[in-house]
Short mmCIF file of C-alpha atoms and ligand atoms in Angstrom, two decimals:
data_model
loop_
_atom_site.label_atom_id
_atom_site.label_comp_id
_atom_site.label_asym_id
_atom_site.label_seq_id
_atom_site.Cartn_x
_atom_site.Cartn_y
_atom_site.Cartn_z
CA MET A 1 -11.45 25.70 19.23
CA ASN A 2 -15.07 26.32 18.37
CA ALA A 3 -16.20 28.45 15.23
CA LEU A 4 -16.70 31.75 17.60
CA ASP A 5 -13.45 31.44 18.93
CA LYS A 6 -11.98 31.81 15.36
CA THR A 7 -14.95 34.48 14.23
CA LEU A 8 -14.17 36.65 17.74
CA PRO A 9 -11.34 38.35 16.76
CA LEU A 10 -12.52 39.38 13.80
CA ILE A 11 -15.76 40.72 14.84
CA LYS A 12 -13.82 42.56 17.85
CA ALA A 13 -12.08 44.50 15.03
CA PHE A 14 -14.66 45.10 13.46
CA ILE A 15 -17.00 46.79 15.84
CA GLU A 16 -12.92 48.32 16.00
CA LYS A 17 -13.20 49.95 12.62
CA PHE A 18 -16.61 50.46 11.31
CA ASP A 19 -18.32 50.90 14.98
CA ARG A 20 -21.04 48.77 14.61
CA PRO A 21 -21.25 44.62 14.83
CA PRO A 22 -21.15 42.87 11.39
CA ILE A 23 -24.35 41.13 10.42
CA MET A 24 -22.72 38.25 7.91
CA GLY A 25 -19.60 36.44 7.09
CA VAL A 26 -18.29 34.25 5.01
CA ARG A 27 -15.11 32.01 4.55
CA ALA A 28 -14.19 30.24 1.38
CA PRO A 29 -10.91 27.78 1.68
CA GLY A 30 -7.79 28.08 -0.72
CA ARG A 31 -6.68 24.19 -2.34
CA VAL A 32 -4.10 22.17 -3.32
CA ASN A 33 -4.09 20.25 -6.92
CA LEU A 34 -3.57 17.06 -6.04
CA ILE A 35 -3.16 15.33 -9.66
CA GLY A 36 -3.04 16.68 -13.27
CA GLU A 37 -0.53 19.47 -13.97
CA HIS A 38 -0.85 21.88 -16.87
CA THR A 39 -3.70 19.79 -18.38
CA ASP A 40 -6.20 22.82 -17.42
CA TYR A 41 -5.35 24.97 -20.48
CA ASN A 42 -5.07 21.90 -22.57
CA MET A 43 -9.15 21.17 -21.64
CA GLY A 44 -7.96 18.41 -19.43
CA PHE A 45 -8.75 16.87 -16.20
CA VAL A 46 -7.07 18.52 -12.78
CA PHE A 47 -8.34 17.17 -9.59
CA PRO A 48 -7.77 19.63 -6.45
CA ALA A 49 -8.94 19.67 -2.30
CA ALA A 50 -9.44 22.40 -0.67
CA ILE A 51 -7.67 22.98 2.47
CA GLU A 52 -8.03 24.21 5.76
CA LYS A 53 -6.50 27.94 5.14
CA GLU A 54 -9.17 30.25 4.41
CA ILE A 55 -10.05 33.55 3.58
CA ARG A 56 -12.88 34.90 5.76
CA ILE A 57 -14.89 37.97 5.39
CA VAL A 58 -17.10 39.97 8.02
CA ALA A 59 -19.55 42.54 6.39
CA SER A 60 -22.62 44.84 7.22
CA PRO A 61 -24.65 46.83 4.18
CA ILE A 62 -24.62 50.84 3.59
CA SER A 63 -26.21 52.92 1.94
CA ALA A 64 -24.12 54.69 0.63
CA PRO A 65 -23.29 53.20 -2.91
CA GLU A 66 -19.58 51.92 -2.01
CA LEU A 67 -17.16 49.32 -0.50
CA ARG A 68 -15.28 50.21 2.53
CA ILE A 69 -12.90 47.57 2.93
CA TYR A 70 -10.30 46.53 5.99
CA SER A 71 -7.37 44.22 5.77
CA MET A 72 -6.53 42.76 9.40
CA ASN A 73 -3.13 41.07 7.36
CA PHE A 74 -2.31 44.81 6.04
CA ASP A 75 -3.93 46.76 8.41
CA GLU A 76 -4.74 48.89 5.77
CA SER A 77 -8.34 50.36 4.26
CA VAL A 78 -9.99 50.99 1.14
CA THR A 79 -12.56 52.89 -0.34
CA VAL A 80 -14.34 52.06 -3.81
CA PRO A 81 -16.90 53.81 -5.20
CA LEU A 82 -19.29 51.46 -6.48
CA THR A 83 -20.40 53.97 -9.57
CA ASP A 84 -16.76 54.35 -10.42
CA ILE A 85 -14.59 51.02 -9.92
CA ARG A 86 -11.43 51.24 -10.94
CA PRO A 87 -8.85 48.27 -9.79
CA SER A 88 -6.20 50.15 -7.26
CA LYS A 89 -1.87 50.38 -7.64
CA ASP A 90 -1.02 50.50 -4.69
CA LYS A 91 -3.95 48.67 -2.40
CA SER A 92 -4.23 45.93 -5.11
CA TRP A 93 -5.25 42.97 -2.43
CA SER A 94 -8.90 45.23 -2.77
CA ASN A 95 -8.66 44.44 -6.14
CA TYR A 96 -9.84 40.60 -5.91
CA ILE A 97 -12.85 41.66 -4.38
CA ALA A 98 -13.77 45.31 -6.40
CA GLY A 99 -12.99 43.37 -9.11
CA VAL A 100 -16.17 40.44 -8.17
CA ALA A 101 -18.07 43.85 -7.76
CA ASP A 102 -17.62 45.08 -11.15
CA GLU A 103 -18.17 41.53 -12.93
CA LEU A 104 -21.72 41.57 -10.88
CA ILE A 105 -22.48 45.07 -11.87
CA LYS A 106 -21.97 44.29 -15.93
CA SER A 107 -23.47 41.30 -15.20
CA GLY A 108 -26.51 43.30 -14.38
CA TYR A 109 -26.29 42.58 -10.97
CA ASN A 110 -26.76 45.36 -8.21
CA PRO A 111 -24.49 45.36 -5.32
CA GLY A 112 -25.34 47.55 -2.73
CA GLY A 113 -22.76 49.78 -0.52
CA CYS A 114 -21.11 47.76 2.37
CA GLU A 115 -18.65 47.51 5.56
CA MET A 116 -16.02 44.48 5.01
CA LEU A 117 -12.67 43.48 7.14
CA VAL A 118 -11.35 40.80 5.16
CA TRP A 119 -8.74 38.54 6.66
CA GLY A 120 -6.68 35.01 6.06
CA ASP A 121 -4.19 32.80 6.75
CA ILE A 122 -3.49 31.16 2.87
CA PRO A 123 0.01 32.05 2.62
CA ILE A 124 0.23 34.53 -0.13
CA GLY A 125 1.66 33.87 -3.05
CA SER A 126 2.94 30.39 -3.09
CA GLY A 127 0.31 28.55 -5.00
CA LEU A 128 -2.44 27.77 -2.56
CA SER A 129 -4.66 30.44 -4.52
CA SER A 130 -5.26 33.01 -1.99
CA SER A 131 -6.63 35.30 -4.83
CA ALA A 132 -9.81 32.63 -5.76
CA ALA A 133 -10.63 32.43 -2.23
CA MET A 134 -10.91 36.20 -1.77
CA GLU A 135 -12.73 36.56 -4.87
CA VAL A 136 -14.97 33.12 -3.73
CA ALA A 137 -15.80 34.81 -0.46
CA ALA A 138 -16.59 38.54 -1.91
CA ALA A 139 -18.77 36.93 -4.55
CA CYS A 140 -21.02 34.61 -1.90
CA LEU A 141 -21.10 38.41 0.30
CA PHE A 142 -22.46 39.74 -1.91
CA ARG A 143 -24.83 37.23 -3.16
CA ARG A 144 -26.04 36.92 0.09
CA LEU A 145 -25.97 40.11 1.20
CA PHE A 146 -28.18 42.00 -1.76
CA ASN A 147 -30.19 38.98 -2.14
CA LEU A 148 -28.88 37.74 -5.42
CA SER A 149 -29.50 34.00 -4.77
CA ASP A 150 -30.93 33.07 -8.37
CA ILE A 151 -26.88 33.10 -9.22
CA SER A 152 -26.21 29.77 -8.58
CA ASP A 153 -22.77 28.31 -7.18
CA ARG A 154 -21.32 27.19 -10.40
CA SER A 155 -22.25 31.29 -11.71
CA LEU A 156 -20.48 32.61 -9.06
CA ALA A 157 -17.15 30.58 -9.96
CA LEU A 158 -17.04 32.11 -13.32
CA LEU A 159 -17.85 34.86 -12.34
CA ALA A 160 -15.03 35.33 -9.57
CA GLN A 161 -12.55 33.80 -11.79
CA LYS A 162 -13.31 36.70 -14.57
CA ALA A 163 -12.65 39.10 -11.56
CA GLU A 164 -9.27 37.42 -11.79
CA ASN A 165 -9.03 37.57 -16.00
CA ASN A 166 -10.49 40.84 -16.21
CA PHE A 167 -9.61 43.31 -13.36
CA VAL A 168 -6.75 41.85 -11.72
CA GLY A 169 -5.36 40.51 -15.28
CA VAL A 170 -4.21 37.38 -14.29
CA ASN A 171 -5.31 34.84 -17.11
CA CYS A 172 -6.43 31.81 -14.54
CA GLY A 173 -8.10 28.91 -15.46
CA ILE A 174 -11.19 27.62 -13.78
CA MET A 175 -10.04 25.18 -11.18
CA ASP A 176 -9.08 27.49 -8.48
CA GLN A 177 -12.84 29.38 -8.05
CA PHE A 178 -14.51 26.20 -8.58
CA ILE A 179 -12.88 24.12 -5.55
CA SER A 180 -13.22 27.17 -3.31
CA MET A 181 -16.59 27.07 -4.24
CA MET A 182 -17.68 23.69 -4.49
CA GLY A 183 -14.98 21.56 -2.24
CA TRP A 184 -16.88 19.28 0.02
CA ASP A 185 -15.28 18.26 3.47
CA ASN A 186 -12.69 14.93 2.92
CA HIS A 187 -13.38 14.86 -0.56
CA ALA A 188 -11.13 16.08 -3.62
CA LEU A 189 -12.73 17.52 -6.92
CA LEU A 190 -12.49 15.82 -10.54
CA ILE A 191 -12.82 18.84 -12.94
CA ASP A 192 -13.32 18.32 -16.87
CA CYS A 193 -11.92 21.85 -18.01
CA ARG A 194 -13.72 21.58 -20.68
CA THR A 195 -17.19 20.70 -20.12
CA LEU A 196 -16.48 22.34 -16.43
CA ASN A 197 -18.08 18.89 -14.87
CA ALA A 198 -17.21 18.59 -11.77
CA MET A 199 -17.20 15.43 -9.49
CA LEU A 200 -16.07 14.91 -5.54
CA VAL A 201 -14.63 11.96 -4.72
CA PRO A 202 -14.20 10.52 -1.34
CA MET A 203 -10.85 10.48 0.05
CA PRO A 204 -10.08 7.10 1.85
CA ARG A 205 -9.25 6.36 5.12
CA ARG A 206 -10.42 9.01 7.35
CA GLY A 207 -8.71 10.22 10.28
CA GLU A 208 -6.04 7.81 9.47
CA ILE A 209 -4.16 10.36 6.64
CA SER A 210 -3.43 13.27 5.96
CA ILE A 211 -2.66 16.10 2.94
CA VAL A 212 0.66 17.68 3.62
CA ILE A 213 1.97 20.93 1.81
CA CYS A 214 5.47 21.94 1.97
CA ASP A 215 6.14 25.25 0.48
CA SER A 216 10.12 24.86 -0.82
CA ASN A 217 9.99 29.06 -0.02
CA ILE A 218 11.74 29.38 -3.75
CA ARG A 219 9.60 32.12 -5.79
CA ARG A 220 11.48 32.47 -9.08
CA LYS A 221 10.28 34.82 -11.37
CA LEU A 222 10.69 32.85 -14.52
CA THR A 223 7.27 31.21 -13.51
CA GLY A 224 5.30 33.88 -16.01
CA SER A 225 8.07 33.57 -18.75
CA GLU A 226 8.44 29.73 -18.74
CA TYR A 227 4.80 29.23 -18.03
CA ASN A 228 3.74 31.18 -21.49
CA ARG A 229 6.41 29.24 -23.31
CA ARG A 230 4.95 26.04 -22.02
CA ARG A 231 1.48 27.14 -23.46
CA LEU A 232 2.69 28.22 -26.94
CA GLU A 233 4.23 24.14 -26.96
CA CYS A 234 1.22 22.79 -26.26
CA GLU A 235 -0.32 24.56 -29.14
CA GLU A 236 2.39 23.84 -31.51
CA GLY A 237 1.87 20.15 -30.72
CA LEU A 238 -1.38 20.47 -31.03
CA ASN A 239 -1.10 21.81 -34.17
CA LEU A 240 1.02 18.90 -35.73
CA LEU A 241 -1.24 16.27 -33.97
CA LYS A 242 -4.22 17.92 -35.92
CA LYS A 243 -2.43 16.93 -39.17
CA GLN A 244 -2.46 13.14 -38.27
CA PHE A 245 -6.11 13.81 -36.40
CA PRO A 246 -7.80 16.36 -37.62
CA THR A 247 -11.02 16.05 -35.84
CA ILE A 248 -9.08 16.92 -31.94
CA THR A 249 -9.22 20.62 -30.76
CA ALA A 250 -7.48 20.33 -27.48
CA LEU A 251 -4.79 17.62 -26.52
CA ARG A 252 -7.06 16.98 -24.25
CA ASP A 253 -8.77 14.94 -27.34
CA VAL A 254 -5.21 12.28 -27.86
CA LEU A 255 -5.59 9.58 -25.98
CA PRO A 256 -2.56 7.76 -24.84
CA GLY A 257 -3.40 4.90 -27.56
CA MET A 258 -3.37 7.37 -30.57
CA TRP A 259 -0.19 9.18 -29.03
CA GLU A 260 1.97 5.90 -29.50
CA GLU A 261 1.24 5.30 -33.01
CA VAL A 262 2.34 9.13 -34.02
CA GLU A 263 5.01 10.37 -31.32
CA HIS A 264 8.00 9.33 -33.55
CA THR A 265 6.92 11.87 -36.05
CA ILE A 266 6.92 14.52 -33.49
CA PRO A 267 10.07 16.92 -32.81
CA ASP A 268 11.20 17.45 -28.97
CA PRO A 269 10.91 19.22 -27.24
CA ILE A 270 7.54 19.71 -28.35
CA ARG A 271 7.20 15.58 -28.20
CA LYS A 272 7.89 16.20 -24.31
CA ARG A 273 5.61 18.35 -23.64
CA CYS A 274 2.50 16.31 -25.62
CA ARG A 275 3.63 13.58 -23.46
CA HIS A 276 3.62 14.87 -20.46
CA VAL A 277 -0.05 16.17 -20.91
CA ILE A 278 -1.46 13.24 -22.70
CA TYR A 279 -0.51 11.08 -19.85
CA GLU A 280 -1.00 13.77 -16.86
CA ASN A 281 -4.79 13.68 -18.55
CA GLN A 282 -4.97 9.78 -17.70
CA ARG A 283 -3.35 9.88 -14.90
CA ALA A 284 -6.16 12.54 -13.17
CA LEU A 285 -8.39 10.46 -13.94
CA ASP A 286 -7.10 7.22 -13.03
CA GLY A 287 -6.14 8.86 -10.10
CA ALA A 288 -9.71 9.29 -8.91
CA GLU A 289 -10.80 6.01 -9.78
CA ALA A 290 -7.95 4.70 -7.36
CA LEU A 291 -9.27 7.49 -4.40
CA GLU A 292 -12.54 6.61 -5.13
CA ASN A 293 -11.18 2.16 -4.97
CA ASN A 294 -9.65 3.50 -1.68
CA ASP A 295 -6.12 2.22 -3.54
CA LEU A 296 -3.68 4.80 -1.58
CA GLU A 297 -0.78 2.89 -3.02
CA PHE A 298 -1.62 3.21 -6.91
CA PHE A 299 -2.38 6.83 -6.07
CA GLY A 300 1.01 7.20 -4.72
CA GLU A 301 2.46 6.07 -7.90
CA LEU A 302 0.70 7.79 -10.02
CA MET A 303 1.79 11.17 -8.04
CA LYS A 304 5.41 10.16 -8.59
CA LEU A 305 4.74 9.38 -12.27
CA SER A 306 3.04 12.56 -12.43
CA HIS A 307 5.84 14.44 -10.45
CA ILE A 308 9.02 12.47 -13.02
CA SER A 309 6.82 14.08 -15.86
CA LEU A 310 7.27 17.26 -15.28
CA ARG A 311 10.53 17.04 -13.94
CA ASP A 312 11.84 15.26 -17.08
CA ASP A 313 9.03 15.74 -19.77
CA PHE A 314 7.73 19.48 -19.17
CA GLU A 315 10.67 20.01 -17.36
CA VAL A 316 8.98 22.83 -14.76
CA SER A 317 10.75 21.49 -11.70
CA CYS A 318 13.38 22.80 -10.01
CA PRO A 319 16.57 21.36 -7.66
CA GLU A 320 14.64 22.18 -4.65
CA LEU A 321 11.42 20.90 -5.75
CA ASP A 322 13.27 18.13 -6.36
CA CYS A 323 14.73 17.72 -3.54
CA LEU A 324 11.73 17.70 -1.16
CA VAL A 325 10.07 15.00 -3.36
CA ARG A 326 12.28 12.83 -2.96
CA ALA A 327 12.97 12.81 0.65
CA ALA A 328 9.64 12.63 0.63
CA TRP A 329 9.32 9.25 -1.88
CA GLY A 330 11.81 7.69 0.98
CA VAL A 331 9.54 8.35 4.47
CA GLU A 332 7.83 5.08 4.15
CA GLU A 333 4.68 6.54 5.77
CA CYS A 334 4.32 8.71 2.75
CA CYS A 335 2.05 7.30 0.35
CA GLY A 336 3.27 9.93 -3.00
CA SER A 337 4.51 12.85 -2.96
CA ARG A 338 4.81 15.41 -6.23
CA LEU A 339 5.47 19.16 -7.10
CA THR A 340 1.76 20.75 -7.50
CA GLY A 341 1.34 24.24 -9.40
CA ALA A 342 3.12 25.35 -12.31
CA GLY A 343 6.67 24.74 -11.07
CA PHE A 344 10.18 26.20 -10.62
CA GLY A 345 9.17 26.54 -6.97
CA GLY A 346 6.31 26.79 -5.03
CA CYS A 347 5.18 23.68 -3.00
CA THR A 348 4.71 19.98 -2.98
CA VAL A 349 2.22 18.18 -1.78
CA SER A 350 2.22 14.69 -0.05
CA ILE A 351 -0.21 12.35 0.88
CA VAL A 352 1.33 11.10 4.06
CA LYS A 353 0.13 8.43 6.86
CA ASN A 354 -0.81 10.40 10.37
CA GLU A 355 1.65 8.81 12.75
CA GLY A 356 4.52 9.50 10.11
CA ILE A 357 3.92 13.23 10.36
CA GLU A 358 6.48 14.07 12.14
CA LYS A 359 9.09 11.78 10.95
CA PHE A 360 8.21 13.47 7.67
CA LYS A 361 8.69 16.74 8.31
CA LYS A 362 12.29 16.34 10.10
CA ARG A 363 13.11 14.24 7.33
CA LEU A 364 12.09 16.91 4.43
CA THR A 365 13.59 19.43 6.56
CA GLU A 366 16.64 18.09 7.06
CA ASN A 367 17.70 17.26 3.42
CA TYR A 368 16.26 20.71 2.58
CA VAL A 369 18.34 22.42 4.86
CA LYS A 370 21.44 20.45 4.20
CA GLU A 371 21.27 21.20 0.71
CA PHE A 372 20.09 24.68 0.40
CA SER A 373 20.04 26.57 3.59
CA ILE A 374 16.51 27.18 3.34
CA GLU A 375 13.80 26.47 5.72
CA PRO A 376 10.57 24.74 4.39
CA ASN A 377 7.05 25.62 5.83
CA PHE A 378 4.51 23.12 6.15
CA ILE A 379 0.99 22.95 5.55
CA VAL A 380 -1.16 19.58 6.93
CA SER A 381 -4.62 19.09 6.17
CA GLN A 382 -7.64 17.51 6.00
CA ALA A 383 -9.23 17.77 2.76
CA ALA A 384 -12.13 20.53 3.78
CA SER A 385 -15.39 22.07 2.54
CA GLY A 386 -15.91 24.92 -0.34
CA ALA A 387 -16.81 28.61 1.08
CA SER A 388 -19.87 28.83 3.52
CA LEU A 389 -21.61 31.43 5.64
CA LEU A 390 -20.28 32.42 9.18
CA ARG A 391 -22.40 32.20 11.78
CA ILE A 392 -22.11 35.90 13.17
CA PRO A 393 -23.75 36.07 16.18
CA SER A 394 -27.15 38.74 16.96
CA ALA A 395 -25.82 39.39 20.19
CA ILE A 396 -22.61 40.77 20.46
CA PRO A 397 -20.61 38.70 22.42
CA ALA A 398 -18.67 40.17 25.59
CA PHE A 399 -14.91 40.94 24.85
P1 LIG B 1 -1.81 32.97 -4.87
O1 LIG B 1 -2.94 32.83 -5.23
O2 LIG B 1 -0.93 32.16 -4.85
O3 LIG B 1 -1.97 32.71 -2.35
P2 LIG B 1 -1.60 35.65 -5.96
O4 LIG B 1 -0.28 36.15 -6.49
O5 LIG B 1 -2.31 34.76 -6.86
O6 LIG B 1 -1.09 34.45 -5.15
O7 LIG B 1 -2.08 35.99 -4.27
C1 LIG B 1 -1.93 36.60 -3.65
C2 LIG B 1 -2.79 38.45 -3.39
O8 LIG B 1 -4.11 38.33 -2.98
C3 LIG B 1 -2.30 38.73 -2.57
O9 LIG B 1 -0.97 39.87 -3.31
C4 LIG B 1 -2.91 39.91 -2.08
O10 LIG B 1 -3.03 40.72 -2.94
C5 LIG B 1 -4.06 39.37 -2.32
N1 LIG B 1 -4.54 38.00 -0.92
C6 LIG B 1 -4.27 37.40 -0.32
N2 LIG B 1 -4.87 36.74 0.66
C7 LIG B 1 -5.10 37.93 1.55
C8 LIG B 1 -5.38 38.35 2.95
N3 LIG B 1 -5.19 37.69 3.56
N4 LIG B 1 -5.74 39.70 2.64
C9 LIG B 1 -5.87 40.81 1.78
N5 LIG B 1 -5.34 40.04 0.38
C10 LIG B 1 -4.99 39.15 -0.03
MG1 LIG B 2 -3.66 33.51 -7.39
#
C-alpha cells in the first residue's frame, strides 16, 4: 500500500464533511515498551519503540476562532471555541486535541481555528498509547498550521504530556509522548525519565525479526488503584532507604550493589517492590546495550527476568498475562517475551523471528483459548518512525 492509499480515504471523508479538501496532514504512532516497567515514576529508564499503528489528522485553517473536529472512528463531530476551551464529558475523545490547544494558549501561543478530521488504527485503551498519539498528532498539526515552528519536538512532547495531565486528568509520565514524537524507523528509544535525555538504539537483524504485541483482551478496573498503591510503596521504600543513603532522591539512585548491602533491613512487601525497580532499571540499561551489540539472546533473557520480577516482586501480572508469556517462552523462534504496560491485563510484548510468527500466534492462541476461553489479538510491527507530516496532494484526487 503506498502512502496516498492510506491518506485518500481521509481526504475523501474530509471533503464530504467540510466541503473542501484538507491542506495539511500529520501522523503520530502508538508505542510499546520493550523493557523498563514501573521505572518511570522512580526517575529511572524506559525503553519503548513506536509501532506501525497510528493516529492521522488532516486539516485546513478557518478564520473563525474555533476547532471543528470530526472523529472518523466515532463518527462524531465537536466544535471547540478557542476563547473558552473546556473538557467535553460526552465526547471525551476530543479532549486529547482541545487539551493541546489549551496548553498552547496557556504557554503564550496563538493557535487559530481549523477544521480537522481524526482517524486511527491503534487499539483504544489497550495500553499502546492511542491517547499520546492523539495529543502528539494534534500538537504537530497546530505547530505547522499556525507557524509555531520555534517550538522544538521536545518542548512540544512535554506540552502534549501536560495536556494529558491537566486537561484529560491522567497522571502519565513522559514516555508515551516522547516516543510518539521522537521514534525512529527500526530504532527503540532509551529515555532517562529524570534528565529527559533520550537515545536512539538500532534494532538488530532488520528484516529478520518483528515486535509482536499480544493483547490479552483483559481490562481490569483494579489497575488504577493498584498502580497508585505501587507508587506509594515505592515512596515508602525510598524513605526507608534514605536513612541509609541520605543523598538519594529516587529509587533510581540505588544501584544493585548498594541495594545488596541493605536489602535485609527492608520489610516485605516494600523490599520486593524496591528490588523490582532497582534491577528493572539496570535491565533497561543493559537491554539497550544488548540491542546495540546485536545480542538478542541476552535481550530476550532480560525480558524474561523482567516478567518474572513484575510477576513475583512487583506483583502486577495476572494469570492471563502469565499464560501468554509462558506460551511465548516455549516457542523456539521467540527471543523474549514479557508483560508490557502497567499490568493486571493489557498486552505482552515479544521479539520473534519472522519465520516463526505464524507458529507463535497459533501456540499462544491455542494455550490462551484452552485456559481462558478468550481469543487474544496480535499486532506484528517493526519499530516505526515518530510523528511526521503527511503529503497531501494539492490536486484533488479522483475518487
Ligand atoms: P490508550 O492510550 O492506552 O490507548 P487511553 O484510555 O489513555 O488508552 O486513551 C484512549 C482514548 O483516546 C479513547 O478513549 C479516545 O478518547 C481517544 N482515542 C484514541 N484513539 C482515537 C481515535 N482513533 N479517534 C478518536 N479518539 C481516539
Ligand atoms: Mg493512554
